[in-house]
XYZ file of C-alpha atoms in Angstrom:
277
model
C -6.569 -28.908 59.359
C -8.670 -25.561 59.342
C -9.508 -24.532 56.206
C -9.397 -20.958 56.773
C -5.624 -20.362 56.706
C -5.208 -21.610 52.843
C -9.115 -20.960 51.384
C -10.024 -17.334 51.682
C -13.430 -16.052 53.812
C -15.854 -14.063 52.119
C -16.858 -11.622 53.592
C -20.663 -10.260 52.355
C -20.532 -6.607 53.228
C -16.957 -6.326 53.343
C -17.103 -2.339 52.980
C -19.343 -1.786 55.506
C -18.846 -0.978 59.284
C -18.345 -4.717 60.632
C -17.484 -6.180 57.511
C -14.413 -4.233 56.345
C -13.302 -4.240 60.299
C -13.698 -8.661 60.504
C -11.504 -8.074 56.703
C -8.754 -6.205 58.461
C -8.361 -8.026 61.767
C -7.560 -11.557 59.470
C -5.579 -9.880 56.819
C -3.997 -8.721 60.145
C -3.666 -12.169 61.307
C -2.436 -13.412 57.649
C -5.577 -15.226 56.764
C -6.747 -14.825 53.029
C -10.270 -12.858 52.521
C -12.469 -12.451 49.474
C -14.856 -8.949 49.617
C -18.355 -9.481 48.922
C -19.386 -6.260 47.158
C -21.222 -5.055 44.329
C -17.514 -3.579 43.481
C -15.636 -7.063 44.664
C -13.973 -9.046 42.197
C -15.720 -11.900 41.851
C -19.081 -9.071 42.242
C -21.089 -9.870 45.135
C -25.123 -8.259 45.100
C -27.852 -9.383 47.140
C -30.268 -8.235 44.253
C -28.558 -10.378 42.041
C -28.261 -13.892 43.003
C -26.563 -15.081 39.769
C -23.188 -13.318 41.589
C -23.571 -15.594 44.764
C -22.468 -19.138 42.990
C -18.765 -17.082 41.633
C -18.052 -15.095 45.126
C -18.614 -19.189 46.835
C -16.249 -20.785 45.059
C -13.272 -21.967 46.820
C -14.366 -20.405 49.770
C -13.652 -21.789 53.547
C -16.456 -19.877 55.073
C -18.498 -16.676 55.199
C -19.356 -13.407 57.510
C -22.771 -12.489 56.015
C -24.094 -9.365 56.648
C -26.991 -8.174 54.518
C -27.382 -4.884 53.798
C -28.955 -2.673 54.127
C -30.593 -4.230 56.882
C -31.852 -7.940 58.266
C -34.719 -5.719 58.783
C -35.935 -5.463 55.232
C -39.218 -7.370 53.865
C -37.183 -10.237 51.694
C -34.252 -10.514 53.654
C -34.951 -13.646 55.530
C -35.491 -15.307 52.304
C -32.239 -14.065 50.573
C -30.188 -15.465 53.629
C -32.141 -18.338 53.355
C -31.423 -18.754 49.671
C -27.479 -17.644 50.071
C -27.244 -20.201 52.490
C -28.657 -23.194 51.099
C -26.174 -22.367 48.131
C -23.203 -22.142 50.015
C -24.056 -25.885 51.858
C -24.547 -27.292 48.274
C -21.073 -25.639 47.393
C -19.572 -27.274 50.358
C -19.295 -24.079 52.384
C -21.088 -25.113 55.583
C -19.591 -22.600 57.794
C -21.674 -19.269 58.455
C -21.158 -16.342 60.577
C -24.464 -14.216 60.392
C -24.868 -10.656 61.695
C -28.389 -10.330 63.161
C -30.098 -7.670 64.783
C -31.819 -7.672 68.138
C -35.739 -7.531 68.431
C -36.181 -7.686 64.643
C -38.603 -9.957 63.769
C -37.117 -10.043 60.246
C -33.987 -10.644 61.543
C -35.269 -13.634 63.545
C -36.775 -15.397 60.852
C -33.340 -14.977 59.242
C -31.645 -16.423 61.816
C -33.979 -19.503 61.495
C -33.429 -20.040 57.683
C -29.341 -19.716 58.243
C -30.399 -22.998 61.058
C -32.648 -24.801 58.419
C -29.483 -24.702 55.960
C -27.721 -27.323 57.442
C -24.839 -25.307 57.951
C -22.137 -25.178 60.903
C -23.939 -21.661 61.865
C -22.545 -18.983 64.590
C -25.333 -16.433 64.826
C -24.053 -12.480 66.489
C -27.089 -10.581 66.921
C -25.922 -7.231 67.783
C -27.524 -3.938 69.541
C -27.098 -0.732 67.985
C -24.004 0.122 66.789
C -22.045 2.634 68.585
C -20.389 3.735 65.066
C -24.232 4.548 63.698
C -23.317 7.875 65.388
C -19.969 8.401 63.377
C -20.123 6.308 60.590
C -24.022 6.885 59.261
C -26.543 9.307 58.760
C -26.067 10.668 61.951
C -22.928 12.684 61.423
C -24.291 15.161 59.219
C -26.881 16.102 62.285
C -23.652 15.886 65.107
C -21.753 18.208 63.464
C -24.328 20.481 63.142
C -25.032 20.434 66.566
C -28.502 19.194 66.845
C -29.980 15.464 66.570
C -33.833 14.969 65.867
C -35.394 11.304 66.020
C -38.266 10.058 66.774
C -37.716 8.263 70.225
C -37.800 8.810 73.818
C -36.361 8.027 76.716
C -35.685 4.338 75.945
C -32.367 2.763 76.950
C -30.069 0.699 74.173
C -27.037 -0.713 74.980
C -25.219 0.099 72.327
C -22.260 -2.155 71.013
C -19.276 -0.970 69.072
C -17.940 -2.235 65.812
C -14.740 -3.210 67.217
C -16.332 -5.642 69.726
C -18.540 -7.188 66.955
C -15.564 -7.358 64.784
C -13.411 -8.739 67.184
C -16.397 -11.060 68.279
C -16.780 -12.257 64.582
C -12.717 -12.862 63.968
C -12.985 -14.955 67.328
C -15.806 -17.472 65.752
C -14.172 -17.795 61.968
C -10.797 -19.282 63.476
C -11.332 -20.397 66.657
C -13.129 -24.125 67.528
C -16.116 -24.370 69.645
C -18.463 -21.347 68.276
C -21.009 -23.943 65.971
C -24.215 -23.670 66.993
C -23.683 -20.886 69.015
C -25.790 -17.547 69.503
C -24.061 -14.822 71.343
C -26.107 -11.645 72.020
C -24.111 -8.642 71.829
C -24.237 -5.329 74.198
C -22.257 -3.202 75.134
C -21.916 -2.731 79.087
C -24.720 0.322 80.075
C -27.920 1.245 79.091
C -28.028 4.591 77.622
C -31.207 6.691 75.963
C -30.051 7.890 72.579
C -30.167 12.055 74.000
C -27.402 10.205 76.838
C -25.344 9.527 74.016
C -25.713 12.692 72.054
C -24.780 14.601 75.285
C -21.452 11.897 75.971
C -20.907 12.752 72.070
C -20.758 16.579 72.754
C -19.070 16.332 75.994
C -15.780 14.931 74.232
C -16.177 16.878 71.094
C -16.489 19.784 73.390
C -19.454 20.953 71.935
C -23.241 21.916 72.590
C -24.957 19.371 71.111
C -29.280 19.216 71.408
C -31.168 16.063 71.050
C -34.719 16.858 70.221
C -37.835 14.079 69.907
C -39.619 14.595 67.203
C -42.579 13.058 66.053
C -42.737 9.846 63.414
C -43.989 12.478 60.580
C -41.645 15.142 61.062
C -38.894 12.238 61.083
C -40.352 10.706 58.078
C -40.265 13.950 56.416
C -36.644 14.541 57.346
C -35.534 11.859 56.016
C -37.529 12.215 52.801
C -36.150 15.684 52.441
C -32.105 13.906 52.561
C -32.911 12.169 49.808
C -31.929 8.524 50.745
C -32.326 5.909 48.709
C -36.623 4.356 49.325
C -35.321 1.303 51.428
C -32.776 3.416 53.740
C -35.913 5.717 54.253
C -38.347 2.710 55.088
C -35.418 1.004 57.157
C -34.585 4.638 59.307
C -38.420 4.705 59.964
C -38.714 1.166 60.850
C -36.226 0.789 63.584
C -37.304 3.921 65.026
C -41.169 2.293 65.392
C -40.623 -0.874 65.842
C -37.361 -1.203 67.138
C -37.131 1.341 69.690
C -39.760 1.064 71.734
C -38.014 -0.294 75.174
C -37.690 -3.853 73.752
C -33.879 -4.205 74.152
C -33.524 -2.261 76.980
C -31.875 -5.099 78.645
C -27.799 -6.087 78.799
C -26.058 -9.432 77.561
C -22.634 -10.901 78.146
C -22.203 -12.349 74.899
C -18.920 -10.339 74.206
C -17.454 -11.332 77.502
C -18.667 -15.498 76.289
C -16.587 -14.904 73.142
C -13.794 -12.825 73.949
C -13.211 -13.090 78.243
C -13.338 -9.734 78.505
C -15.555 -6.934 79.126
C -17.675 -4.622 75.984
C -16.246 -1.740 74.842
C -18.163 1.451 77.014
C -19.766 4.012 74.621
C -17.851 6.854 76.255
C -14.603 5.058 74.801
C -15.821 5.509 71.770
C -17.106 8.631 71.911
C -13.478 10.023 73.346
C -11.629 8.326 70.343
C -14.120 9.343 67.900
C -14.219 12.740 68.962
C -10.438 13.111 68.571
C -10.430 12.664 64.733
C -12.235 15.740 64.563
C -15.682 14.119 62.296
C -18.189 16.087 64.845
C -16.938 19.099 64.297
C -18.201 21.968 62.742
């Protein structure tokens, strides 16, 4: 008997961009789910691990996804903790969101392993939605986009593939112990996807490099929260620098099928209307 059609799955991050999309697709499929959130009922806060024990109980498994970032000094060891709690609570079975060619992210992925739970690990590219969905949009819609990074190549992997990916793992058998790398199908720098984003909002949209400190600046002048300034800055150094310029078939492992191609999403996202001016 699985567990997950009668005890609900928590889902840590459950507002965010994979999280709320893994909630919908088994609500879809009539499966209960508990939101981990600092506004979920029980509350759910990484900062606070007193609210981990109450969001675990009676719980069948969990999607964790730590915001804001795997990439954040301390996150390793949170996941770590989380994870060691939910084994003791009987909740061996965990679904973590990584990121690829974070080294934070890594060591994450090796404390989930040292839990002793039934782990599925989905370390994911950059997110097609980061365009739509992020700080990004504000830039797109005013028709230029300045970062700090050149003419590397990411494969960038949309939400919906990750979502579907991570619905695929929490009910089906034969995903424990599994690490699927996910892509999406072409290599593109991130001015290739600003100019796919302005050809199907039918716009003129620039991409312009800039340099770390003008970037840094930027960001400081947007007034995001310390951590979401250190995290932007972070993944644009470290992250960005050609290291992942490389594609996997990890959605077609878990789904048959091939990724999702950025200028899919770009055509759909356009048509909502959220890049234009």
């Amino acid at each position: 008997m699985n567990d997950t059609t009668t005890k609900p799955i928590l889902i840590l991050g459950g507002t965010g961009k994979t999280g709320r999309r893994v909630a919908e697709r088994l609500t879809a499929h009539g499966l209960p789910v508990r939101i981990g959130s600092r506004s979920g009922t029980p509350r759910f806060d990484w900062e606070v691990p007193a609210t981990w024990g109450p969001a675990l109980q009676g719980i069948s498994a969990v999607y964790i996804s730590y915001y804001p970032d795997l990439a954040v000094p301390g996150a390793a060891e949170a996941v770590g903790a989380f994870a060691r709690l939910a084994v003791e609570n009987g909740v061996t079975r965990l679904v973590l969101l990584s990121g690829r060619g974070e080294a934070e992210a890594q060591r994450a992925e090796e404390m989930l392993k040292a839990s002793g739970a039934d782990w599925t690990i989905l370390r994911c590219a950059w997110f097609s939605q980061n365009f739509s969905e992020g700080f990004l949009v504000e830039s797109l819609a005013e028709g230029e986009v300045a970062l700090p990074v050149g003419n590397v190549g990411e494969p960038f992997v949309d939400a919906d593939d990750i979502a579907d990916a991570a619905f695929a793992v929490l009910t089906e058998q034969g995903h424990i112990g599994q690490l699927y790398e996910l892509t999406g199908p072409r290599l593109l720098s991130f001015a290739d996807a600003v100019a796919e984003i302005g050809k199907a909002a039918g716009r003129d949209i620039r991409f312009v490099r800039i340099s770390h400190d003008e970037f840094t600046a930027a960001v400081a002048a947007h007034e995001l929260p310390s951590e979401f300034a250190w995290l932007l800055n972070e993944l644009f150094t470290e992250v960005l620098d050609g290291r992942n310029e490389s594609l996997t078939n990890g959605v077609q492992r878990v789904l048959g099928r091939q990724p999702r191609d950025f200028s899919a999403y770009a055509t759909a996202t356009a048509a909502t209307g959220i890049w234009s001016n």
